[in-house]
Amino acid sequence: MSKSIIIAAMLAAGIATPALAQDRWDWSGGRPGDRPYRLIGAGVQGLIPELRDTPRGRAFVMRNFDRNRDGRVSPAEAADANSAFLRIAGPRRDRFDWDARDRTVVVETREVLAPGWDRRAMHDYGFRQTPRGATLTLSEDVLFATDSDRLRPGAIEKLRPLARYLRDNPGVRVAIDGYTDSRGTDAHNQDLSERRAASVRAAFDAMGVTRARFSVVGHGERDPVATNATAAGMRQNRRVEVTLLGRRATEFARY
């Protein structure tokens, strides 16, 4: 079987592995007759379904990312496993060929030389300055299905550069504020905004960012940024704002 060379930048909790290192993932496990793996630990819920809900995925996690061999999946280990699998499997991860195990992962030198967090990605968030700090706005369309607090599959990737920045800057504290439009009752909107803000915080927790650093508040339909009389205005009002407290938006203006 010919080797499929896949270029990837593997980071362990935000720290790059040695330059030009090569590794062969342990793809065994999860097949009939192999040792079954059970996932436990704080990071399990943060794993993508292809890893959490399949025998081969569970084996991939435990054989390659249980760094301290304690039999548990930490949030940082889950984040590393997700990142590795997504880079290897590509956009059609649901069709990943688990039996094509002859794969080599090459770590690019530029990832080792570059800063630990992605300056271009942080710039692209479009932070604006607010009295509390540097704030970015994430729309409902990016994060959630309509009237749901369940993150869309692409939402984690959207949040990943920010999680990497926060892991590399442990002193930065964060406020997460959820908002809705004016449809529905006040009680429903308040509850939905709280649940959505909490879901974003949980995503950061699953990516290895300590949850104690966050304040999480739902505002319901209060503080709209546009009119609720039009569909376009309501879309703008359905949002989650993430503020890096005390930071300047100009820190991310250049890359």
XYZ file of N, CA and C in Angstrom:
765
model
N 0.858 -1.190 0.000
C 0.000 0.000 0.000
C 0.890 1.235 0.000
N 0.634 2.183 -0.886
C 1.456 3.379 -0.944
C 1.098 4.319 0.189
N 2.054 5.079 0.609
C 1.824 6.000 1.709
C 1.096 7.246 1.228
N 0.163 7.711 2.030
C -0.499 8.978 1.758
C 0.119 10.004 2.688
N 0.861 10.948 2.121
C 1.552 11.940 2.938
C 0.623 13.108 3.199
N 0.392 13.366 4.450
C -0.540 14.424 4.827
C 0.217 15.459 5.637
N 0.253 16.698 5.144
C 0.963 17.763 5.828
C 0.068 18.299 6.931
N 0.598 18.323 8.154
C -0.207 18.795 9.273
C 0.684 19.484 10.276
N 0.135 20.394 11.029
C 0.859 21.041 12.115
C 0.244 20.555 13.410
N 0.925 19.643 14.090
C 0.369 19.041 15.291
C 0.814 19.827 16.516
N -0.162 20.228 17.294
C 0.107 20.978 18.504
C -0.452 20.210 19.690
N 0.295 20.168 20.752
C -0.200 19.546 21.981
C -0.472 20.663 22.971
N -1.747 20.922 23.192
C -2.184 22.005 24.067
C -1.554 23.325 23.662
N -1.376 23.536 22.369
C -0.844 24.783 21.867
C 0.646 24.818 21.728
N 1.336 23.722 22.026
C 2.789 23.695 21.944
C 3.192 22.826 20.779
N 4.001 23.368 19.870
C 4.367 22.623 18.671
C 5.312 21.486 18.997
N 5.202 20.399 18.245
C 6.126 19.292 18.374
C 7.416 19.639 17.658
N 8.536 18.886 17.845
C 9.812 19.270 17.282
C 9.768 19.422 15.763
N 10.572 20.354 15.256
C 10.590 20.646 13.829
C 10.943 19.409 13.026
N 10.208 19.236 11.924
C 10.451 18.175 10.962
C 10.271 16.777 11.539
N 9.675 16.693 12.739
C 9.440 15.367 13.312
C 8.407 14.632 12.474
N 8.537 13.317 12.378
C 7.555 12.506 11.688
C 7.037 11.450 12.652
N 5.791 11.108 12.441
C 5.179 10.155 13.358
C 4.220 9.276 12.576
N 4.017 8.077 13.053
C 3.041 7.177 12.449
C 1.977 6.898 13.507
N 0.750 7.331 13.223
C -0.311 7.127 14.192
C -0.574 5.633 14.383
N -0.940 5.298 15.590
C -1.320 3.927 15.906
C -2.797 3.766 15.547
N -3.058 3.110 14.428
C -4.422 2.968 13.938
C -5.079 1.664 14.403
N -4.396 0.849 15.176
C -4.979 -0.425 15.603
C -6.053 -0.189 16.654
N -6.832 -1.216 16.887
C -7.916 -1.112 17.860
C -9.231 -0.787 17.203
N -10.315 -1.152 17.840
C -11.638 -0.810 17.369
C -12.207 -1.751 16.325
N -11.507 -2.851 16.039
C -12.019 -3.830 15.074
C -12.393 -5.118 15.800
N -13.133 -5.994 15.152
C -13.506 -7.250 15.820
C -12.272 -7.980 16.358
N -12.325 -8.367 17.589
C -11.205 -9.062 18.212
C -10.216 -8.164 18.904
N -10.258 -6.855 18.615
C -9.358 -5.922 19.266
C -9.914 -5.507 20.619
N -9.045 -4.919 21.410
C -9.453 -4.436 22.727
C -10.480 -3.308 22.590
N -11.636 -3.407 23.254
C -12.601 -2.301 23.200
C -12.143 -1.146 24.087
N -12.406 0.052 23.659
C -12.025 1.223 24.430
C -13.264 1.968 24.895
N -13.236 2.366 26.149
C -14.316 3.143 26.748
C -13.769 4.526 27.088
N -14.490 5.555 26.701
C -14.020 6.915 26.924
C -14.625 7.479 28.210
N -13.768 7.954 29.091
C -14.211 8.652 30.289
C -13.326 9.872 30.472
N -13.820 10.834 31.215
C -13.033 12.027 31.478
C -13.740 13.294 31.031
N -13.232 14.427 31.491
C -13.877 15.725 31.252
C -13.881 16.127 29.792
N -12.983 15.554 28.984
C -12.897 15.964 27.593
C -13.764 15.176 26.635
N -14.445 14.143 27.106
C -15.165 13.233 26.202
C -16.225 13.972 25.395
N -17.012 14.837 26.057
C -18.096 15.524 25.356
C -17.574 16.487 24.301
N -16.311 16.882 24.401
C -15.736 17.777 23.415
C -15.230 17.081 22.171
N -15.196 15.757 22.177
C -14.723 15.018 21.001
C -15.766 15.077 19.883
N -15.299 15.144 18.632
C -16.227 15.105 17.510
C -16.849 13.711 17.423
N -18.046 13.593 16.840
C -18.754 12.307 16.840
C -17.960 11.157 16.237
N -17.174 11.430 15.184
C -16.414 10.351 14.547
C -15.407 9.720 15.499
N -14.987 10.452 16.509
C -14.057 9.908 17.506
C -14.797 9.385 18.731
N -15.811 10.096 19.157
C -16.503 9.724 20.394
C -17.418 8.529 20.218
N -18.054 8.398 19.037
C -19.155 7.451 18.886
C -18.830 6.225 18.047
N -17.582 6.014 17.679
C -17.217 4.831 16.893
C -16.100 4.065 17.594
N -16.083 2.745 17.479
C -15.003 1.971 18.108
C -13.618 2.386 17.615
N -13.480 2.607 16.300
C -12.178 2.991 15.771
C -11.772 4.385 16.244
N -12.758 5.279 16.338
C -12.464 6.628 16.830
C -12.017 6.615 18.272
N -12.688 5.823 19.107
C -12.297 5.735 20.521
C -10.902 5.156 20.658
N -10.598 4.177 19.838
C -9.261 3.586 19.876
C -8.210 4.595 19.433
N -8.528 5.380 18.397
C -7.603 6.407 17.915
C -7.272 7.403 19.027
N -8.298 7.806 19.776
C -8.088 8.762 20.863
C -7.204 8.161 21.949
N -7.569 6.985 22.428
C -6.885 6.424 23.586
C -5.471 5.944 23.251
N -5.242 5.451 22.054
C -3.920 4.925 21.721
C -2.925 6.032 21.370
N -3.441 7.195 20.971
C -2.539 8.258 20.531
C -2.526 9.506 21.415
N -3.593 9.753 22.181
C -3.692 11.041 22.850
C -3.871 10.962 24.364
N -3.889 9.769 24.922
C -3.887 9.644 26.382
C -2.442 9.831 26.835
N -2.007 11.082 26.867
C -0.586 11.411 27.049
C -0.006 10.852 28.355
N -0.771 10.980 29.431
C -0.259 10.530 30.726
C -0.686 9.111 31.085
N -1.354 8.432 30.133
C -1.766 7.029 30.317
C -2.576 6.812 31.588
N -3.494 7.766 31.865
C -4.333 7.587 33.049
C -5.692 6.994 32.713
N -5.921 6.678 31.423
C -7.177 6.082 31.012
C -8.334 7.054 30.913
N -8.052 8.343 30.990
C -9.086 9.364 30.928
C -8.745 10.361 29.823
N -9.776 11.005 29.280
C -9.582 11.999 28.227
C -9.762 13.394 28.829
N -8.698 14.168 28.863
C -8.788 15.539 29.366
C -9.258 16.456 28.241
N -9.736 17.665 28.561
C -10.119 18.601 27.499
C -8.988 18.888 26.522
N -7.769 19.029 27.018
C -6.643 19.302 26.122
C -6.364 18.109 25.220
N -6.451 16.904 25.763
C -6.238 15.703 24.943
C -7.328 15.572 23.881
N -8.565 15.895 24.252
C -9.656 15.849 23.281
C -9.435 16.862 22.163
N -8.987 18.057 22.527
C -8.722 19.081 21.510
C -7.631 18.628 20.548
N -6.579 18.008 21.083
C -5.493 17.517 20.225
C -5.984 16.407 19.298
N -6.804 15.498 19.833
C -7.323 14.396 19.012
C -8.220 14.929 17.903
N -9.108 15.872 18.240
C -9.966 16.475 17.225
C -9.142 17.123 16.129
N -8.161 17.924 16.543
C -7.345 18.651 15.575
C -6.616 17.693 14.643
N -6.022 16.646 15.206
C -5.287 15.686 14.389
C -6.208 14.989 13.396
N -7.342 14.511 13.885
C -8.242 13.763 12.993
C -8.818 14.652 11.900
N -9.202 15.887 12.237
C -9.774 16.777 11.232
C -8.766 17.113 10.143
N -7.508 17.271 10.522
C -6.484 17.568 9.525
C -6.227 16.352 8.630
N -6.261 15.191 9.207
C -5.983 13.974 8.445
C -7.176 13.590 7.572
N -8.382 13.666 8.131
C -9.564 13.166 7.432
C -10.085 14.133 6.386
N -9.857 15.441 6.575
C -10.354 16.402 5.609
C -11.834 16.671 5.790
N -12.452 17.378 4.827
C -13.841 17.812 4.990
C -14.857 16.680 5.018
N -14.558 15.541 4.409
C -15.501 14.423 4.430
C -15.085 13.414 5.492
N -15.006 13.895 6.705
C -14.521 13.045 7.792
C -15.449 11.864 8.044
N -16.760 12.016 7.681
C -17.706 10.922 7.883
C -17.412 9.741 6.974
N -16.607 9.968 5.910
C -16.255 8.900 4.984
C -14.791 8.478 5.135
N -14.192 8.822 6.251
C -12.782 8.514 6.445
C -12.545 7.005 6.401
N -11.525 6.596 5.676
C -11.181 5.179 5.535
C -10.242 4.778 6.676
N -10.830 4.213 7.720
C -10.031 3.829 8.883
C -9.001 2.764 8.532
N -9.262 1.958 7.516
C -8.340 0.878 7.177
C -7.114 1.356 6.406
N -7.163 2.583 5.882
C -5.994 3.125 5.183
C -5.070 3.741 6.228
N -4.404 2.876 6.986
C -3.642 3.330 8.152
C -2.234 3.770 7.801
N -1.783 3.524 6.565
C -0.391 3.787 6.215
C -0.218 5.270 5.919
N -0.317 6.075 6.958
C -0.291 7.519 6.798
C 0.834 8.109 7.645
N 1.522 9.076 7.106
C 2.594 9.757 7.820
C 2.198 11.203 8.037
N 2.417 11.711 9.216
C 2.124 13.103 9.520
C 3.437 13.851 9.606
N 3.566 14.915 8.820
C 4.790 15.704 8.799
C 4.507 17.049 9.441
N 5.341 17.437 10.369
C 5.180 18.719 11.039
C 5.984 19.766 10.284
N 5.325 20.819 9.856
C 5.998 21.845 9.084
C 6.816 22.749 10.000
N 8.017 23.093 9.573
C 8.910 23.911 10.382
C 8.300 25.272 10.673
N 7.561 25.847 9.711
C 7.029 27.187 9.908
C 6.113 27.267 11.116
N 5.443 26.165 11.469
C 4.573 26.181 12.633
C 5.381 26.261 13.918
N 6.590 25.738 13.891
C 7.431 25.788 15.076
C 8.013 27.175 15.255
N 8.368 27.824 14.140
C 8.989 29.131 14.203
C 7.979 30.234 14.464
N 6.729 30.019 14.062
C 5.701 31.041 14.222
C 5.271 31.132 15.685
N 4.614 32.258 16.069
C 4.092 32.358 17.433
C 3.112 31.227 17.701
N 2.861 30.993 19.005
C 2.003 29.884 19.357
C 0.572 30.056 18.891
N 0.113 31.328 18.743
C -1.259 31.527 18.276
C -1.236 32.143 16.890
N -2.336 31.970 16.198
C -2.438 32.348 14.788
C -2.846 33.815 14.675
N -1.887 34.675 14.361
C -2.160 36.113 14.294
C -3.130 36.456 13.174
N -2.997 35.772 12.037
C -3.904 36.047 10.926
C -5.347 35.714 11.317
N -5.551 34.564 11.952
C -6.903 34.162 12.336
C -7.493 35.124 13.369
N -6.675 35.579 14.312
C -7.168 36.524 15.306
C -7.523 37.855 14.653
N -6.735 38.288 13.694
C -7.043 39.503 12.943
C -8.374 39.357 12.210
N -8.589 38.197 11.621
C -9.782 37.980 10.804
C -11.075 37.935 11.621
N -10.974 37.772 12.937
C -12.182 37.832 13.758
C -12.825 39.223 13.711
N -12.023 40.258 13.421
C -12.565 41.613 13.365
C -12.918 42.181 14.724
N -12.004 42.080 15.682
C -12.260 42.642 17.009
C -12.549 44.139 16.910
N -13.448 44.611 17.757
C -13.693 46.048 17.890
C -13.466 46.446 19.339
N -13.142 47.702 19.558
C -12.875 48.165 20.916
C -14.174 48.523 21.619
N -14.364 48.006 22.810
C -15.501 48.352 23.656
C -14.956 48.758 25.022
N -15.766 49.377 25.875
C -15.269 49.778 27.194
C -14.690 48.622 28.004
N -15.144 47.400 27.754
C -14.682 46.251 28.541
C -13.412 45.633 27.983
N -13.162 45.847 26.677
C -11.993 45.216 26.072
C -12.179 45.008 24.584
N -11.447 44.030 24.038
C -11.537 43.693 22.613
C -12.671 42.696 22.422
N -13.656 43.066 21.600
C -14.882 42.273 21.466
C -15.064 41.792 20.034
N -15.463 40.526 19.887
C -15.840 40.010 18.580
C -17.278 39.502 18.660
N -17.975 39.599 17.548
C -19.367 39.173 17.471
C -19.475 37.946 16.590
N -20.131 36.909 17.109
C -20.368 35.673 16.372
C -21.867 35.537 16.155
N -22.263 35.436 14.896
C -23.688 35.400 14.595
C -24.271 34.016 14.837
N -25.582 33.980 15.005
C -26.277 32.701 15.173
C -25.998 31.776 13.994
N -25.973 32.344 12.775
C -25.788 31.516 11.587
C -24.466 30.763 11.629
N -23.458 31.353 12.248
C -22.149 30.712 12.356
C -22.151 29.629 13.415
N -22.843 29.864 14.516
C -22.720 28.997 15.686
C -23.835 27.968 15.844
N -25.083 28.365 15.613
C -26.202 27.531 16.041
C -27.239 27.345 14.936
N -27.975 26.262 15.052
C -29.196 26.119 14.270
C -30.267 27.015 14.888
N -31.312 27.313 14.140
C -32.365 28.200 14.620
C -32.995 27.673 15.905
N -33.092 28.566 16.903
C -33.747 28.273 18.179
C -33.088 27.108 18.916
N -31.773 26.941 18.741
C -31.058 25.837 19.379
C -29.796 26.359 20.042
N -29.355 25.642 21.087
C -28.075 25.983 21.707
C -26.987 24.969 21.340
N -27.301 24.085 20.407
C -26.326 23.075 19.979
C -25.436 23.659 18.889
N -24.129 23.602 19.103
C -23.196 24.193 18.162
C -23.214 23.450 16.833
N -23.159 24.190 15.741
C -23.028 23.588 14.427
C -21.670 22.908 14.299
N -21.523 21.934 13.393
C -20.235 21.237 13.233
C -19.066 22.179 12.954
N -19.284 23.248 12.185
C -18.186 24.153 11.862
C -17.876 25.175 12.926
N -18.705 25.237 13.972
C -18.506 26.268 14.996
C -17.210 26.057 15.770
N -16.873 24.807 16.058
C -15.650 24.532 16.810
C -14.439 25.039 16.044
N -14.411 24.803 14.737
C -13.281 25.286 13.940
C -13.230 26.800 13.947
N -14.373 27.455 13.966
C -14.406 28.913 14.041
C -13.810 29.412 15.352
N -14.044 28.683 16.426
C -13.570 29.099 17.747
C -12.139 28.648 18.050
N -11.619 27.702 17.272
C -10.339 27.093 17.607
C -9.176 28.097 17.673
N -9.026 29.045 16.720
C -7.909 30.001 16.848
C -7.986 30.831 18.126
N -9.201 31.190 18.541
C -9.350 31.954 19.775
C -8.968 31.100 20.979
N -9.360 29.827 20.968
C -8.977 28.934 22.058
C -7.459 28.805 22.144
N -6.811 28.720 20.993
C -5.352 28.615 20.972
C -4.713 29.871 21.553
N -5.244 31.047 21.205
C -4.744 32.303 21.772
C -4.896 32.292 23.289
N -6.056 31.860 23.777
C -6.304 31.872 25.217
C -5.409 30.875 25.951
N -5.130 29.723 25.334
C -4.205 28.785 25.980
C -2.809 29.371 26.075
N -2.414 30.151 25.069
C -1.080 30.746 25.066
C -0.990 32.008 25.920
N -2.144 32.548 26.338
C -2.181 33.772 27.148
C -3.069 33.521 28.360
N -2.570 32.752 29.319
C -3.426 32.290 30.424
C -3.917 33.399 31.343
N -3.347 34.601 31.254
C -3.802 35.681 32.111
C -5.017 36.423 31.590
N -5.409 36.153 30.358
C -6.540 36.867 29.756
C -7.863 36.264 30.227
N -8.730 37.124 30.742
C -10.060 36.686 31.156
C -11.074 37.067 30.089
N -12.193 36.345 30.060
C -13.109 36.425 28.937
C -14.554 36.566 29.419
N -15.301 37.433 28.735
C -16.747 37.530 28.965
C -17.468 37.003 27.734
N -18.457 36.162 27.946
C -19.286 35.636 26.865
C -20.719 36.080 27.122
N -21.289 36.808 26.158
C -22.619 37.371 26.315
C -23.513 36.898 25.173
N -24.648 36.291 25.519
C -25.583 35.802 24.521
C -26.779 36.722 24.358
N -27.260 36.858 23.112
C -28.392 37.730 22.797
C -29.324 37.028 21.803
N -30.592 37.394 21.834
C -31.574 36.876 20.871
C -32.289 38.051 20.197
N -33.149 37.720 19.232
C -34.049 38.745 18.707
C -35.289 38.799 19.595
N -36.314 39.522 19.152
C -37.474 39.746 20.024
C -38.591 38.725 19.830
N -38.418 37.762 18.935
C -39.455 36.748 18.774
C -39.482 35.847 20.004
N -40.635 35.317 20.321
C -40.755 34.439 21.478
C -40.973 35.228 22.754
N -41.215 34.520 23.828
C -41.459 35.168 25.108
C -40.155 35.642 25.721
N -40.269 36.565 26.666
C -39.076 37.057 27.360
C -38.344 35.904 28.047
N -39.125 35.011 28.678
C -38.510 33.902 29.413
C -37.773 32.959 28.468
N -38.389 32.661 27.319
C -37.737 31.772 26.348
C -36.456 32.396 25.830
N -36.509 33.675 25.477
C -35.333 34.334 24.925
C -34.212 34.429 25.950
N -34.574 34.690 27.189
C -33.556 34.756 28.233
C -32.877 33.401 28.406
N -33.685 32.355 28.469
C -33.134 31.005 28.637
C -32.259 30.610 27.455
N -32.713 30.904 26.242
C -31.939 30.540 25.049
C -30.613 31.283 25.020
N -30.627 32.556 25.354
C -29.380 33.322 25.342
C -28.392 32.790 26.367
N -28.888 32.376 27.524
C -28.005 31.817 28.552
C -27.418 30.486 28.102
N -28.267 29.644 27.517
C -27.791 28.334 27.074
C -26.773 28.459 25.938
N -26.990 29.409 25.048
C -26.042 29.586 23.943
C -24.700 30.103 24.448
N -24.717 31.056 25.347
C -23.453 31.543 25.910
C -22.727 30.415 26.639
N -23.476 29.591 27.368
C -22.872 28.469 28.081
C -22.295 27.442 27.112
N -22.940 27.232 25.959
C -22.424 26.281 24.964
C -21.093 26.741 24.404
N -20.956 28.050 24.190
C -19.681 28.570 23.699
C -18.600 28.383 24.756
N -18.933 28.662 26.011
C -17.963 28.448 27.092
C -17.563 26.970 27.179
N -18.539 26.072 27.026
C -18.246 24.641 27.086
C -17.324 24.221 25.945
N -17.461 24.859 24.786
C -16.586 24.537 23.659
C -15.142 24.921 23.982
N -14.954 26.075 24.601
C -13.603 26.469 25.002
C -13.051 25.519 26.064
N -13.911 25.114 26.977
C -13.501 24.168 28.008
C -13.020 22.866 27.380
N -13.741 22.393 26.355
C -13.355 21.158 25.676
C -12.050 21.314 24.914
N -11.682 22.545 24.571
C -10.430 22.791 23.862
C -9.296 23.174 24.812
N -9.478 22.915 26.095
C -8.382 23.065 27.043
C -8.236 24.434 27.655
N -9.261 25.292 27.575
C -9.201 26.611 28.193
C -9.950 26.544 29.521
N -9.289 26.902 30.609
C -9.860 26.764 31.944
C -11.152 27.552 32.080
N -12.201 26.883 32.502
C -13.517 27.520 32.544
C -13.595 28.630 33.575
N -12.728 28.641 34.595
C -12.772 29.681 35.623
C -12.443 31.057 35.065
N -11.899 31.113 33.865
C -11.514 32.387 33.266
C -12.694 33.116 32.635
N -13.865 32.494 32.577
C -14.983 33.036 31.827
C -16.082 33.572 32.750
N -16.684 34.691 32.336
C -17.985 35.088 32.872
C -18.989 34.897 31.751
N -20.113 34.281 32.055
C -21.097 33.896 31.035
C -22.449 34.492 31.417
N -23.002 35.309 30.517
C -24.256 35.999 30.809
C -25.167 35.935 29.586
N -26.443 35.656 29.812
C -27.455 35.748 28.766
C -28.277 37.004 28.953
N -28.521 37.741 27.872
C -29.252 39.007 27.951
C -30.619 38.934 27.288
N -30.985 37.767 26.766
C -32.264 37.663 26.085
C -32.336 38.614 24.907
N -33.482 39.305 24.763
C -33.663 40.219 23.639
C -33.216 41.645 23.962
N -32.645 41.858 25.160
C -32.173 43.191 25.526
C -30.954 43.591 24.691
N -30.708 44.873 24.602
C -29.535 45.440 23.925
C -29.437 45.025 22.459
N -30.480 45.217 21.673
C -30.370 44.896 20.242
C -29.388 45.839 19.553
N -28.751 45.358 18.501
C -27.833 46.188 17.715
C -28.484 46.626 16.410
N -29.686 46.151 16.144
C -30.417 46.503 14.927
C -31.907 46.388 15.218
N -32.715 46.825 14.271
C -34.163 46.743 14.451
C -34.638 45.303 14.404
N -35.642 45.006 15.213
C -36.275 43.691 15.154
C -37.481 43.683 14.217
N -37.648 44.761 13.461
C -38.768 44.856 12.537
C -38.475 44.215 11.188
N -37.212 43.848 10.935
C -36.837 43.218 9.669
C -36.085 41.923 9.931
N -36.110 41.033 8.956
C -35.388 39.769 9.090
C -33.889 40.010 9.217
N -33.372 40.966 8.453
C -31.940 41.262 8.509
C -31.543 41.787 9.890
N -32.386 42.640 10.449
C -32.092 43.165 11.778
C -32.126 42.084 12.844
N -33.106 41.194 12.750
C -33.186 40.110 13.725
C -31.963 39.202 13.645
N -31.473 38.969 12.425
C -30.263 38.142 12.293
C -29.090 38.778 13.027
N -28.970 40.080 12.951
C -27.872 40.749 13.646
C -28.021 40.654 15.165
N -29.246 40.667 15.628
C -29.485 40.636 17.076
C -29.253 39.253 17.674
N -29.386 38.202 16.864
C -29.132 36.842 17.361
C -27.633 36.603 17.292
N -26.956 36.746 18.406
C -25.500 36.755 18.385
C -24.935 36.357 19.729
N -23.650 36.011 19.719
C -22.867 35.832 20.940
C -21.651 36.738 20.819
N -21.402 37.530 21.846
C -20.243 38.408 21.864
C -19.212 37.848 22.835
N -17.970 37.807 22.378
C -16.854 37.327 23.203
C -15.904 38.497 23.401
N -15.647 38.853 24.651
C -14.792 39.999 24.964
C -13.566 39.536 25.733
N -12.396 39.916 25.224
C -11.140 39.695 25.937
C -10.967 40.893 26.870
N -11.262 40.686 28.138
C -11.367 41.791 29.089
C -10.031 42.507 29.263
N -10.096 43.834 29.119
C -8.904 44.647 29.318
C -7.933 44.669 28.155
N -8.227 43.948 27.068
C -7.324 43.923 25.917
C -7.735 44.984 24.898
N -6.770 45.415 24.075
C -7.025 46.393 23.039
C -7.255 45.703 21.699
N -8.268 46.152 20.979
C -8.538 45.569 19.652
C -7.365 45.784 18.720
N -6.588 46.835 18.935
C -5.434 47.114 18.075
C -4.348 46.039 18.181
N -4.389 45.221 19.236
C -3.437 44.124 19.363
C -3.576 43.136 18.206
N -4.773 43.094 17.624
C -5.057 42.107 16.577
C -5.288 42.774 15.217
N -4.937 44.046 15.131
C -5.171 44.780 13.894
C -4.177 44.417 12.802
N -3.023 43.887 13.181
C -2.009 43.521 12.223
C -1.588 42.069 12.442
N -1.052 41.465 11.431
C -0.565 40.090 11.530
C 0.699 39.944 10.722
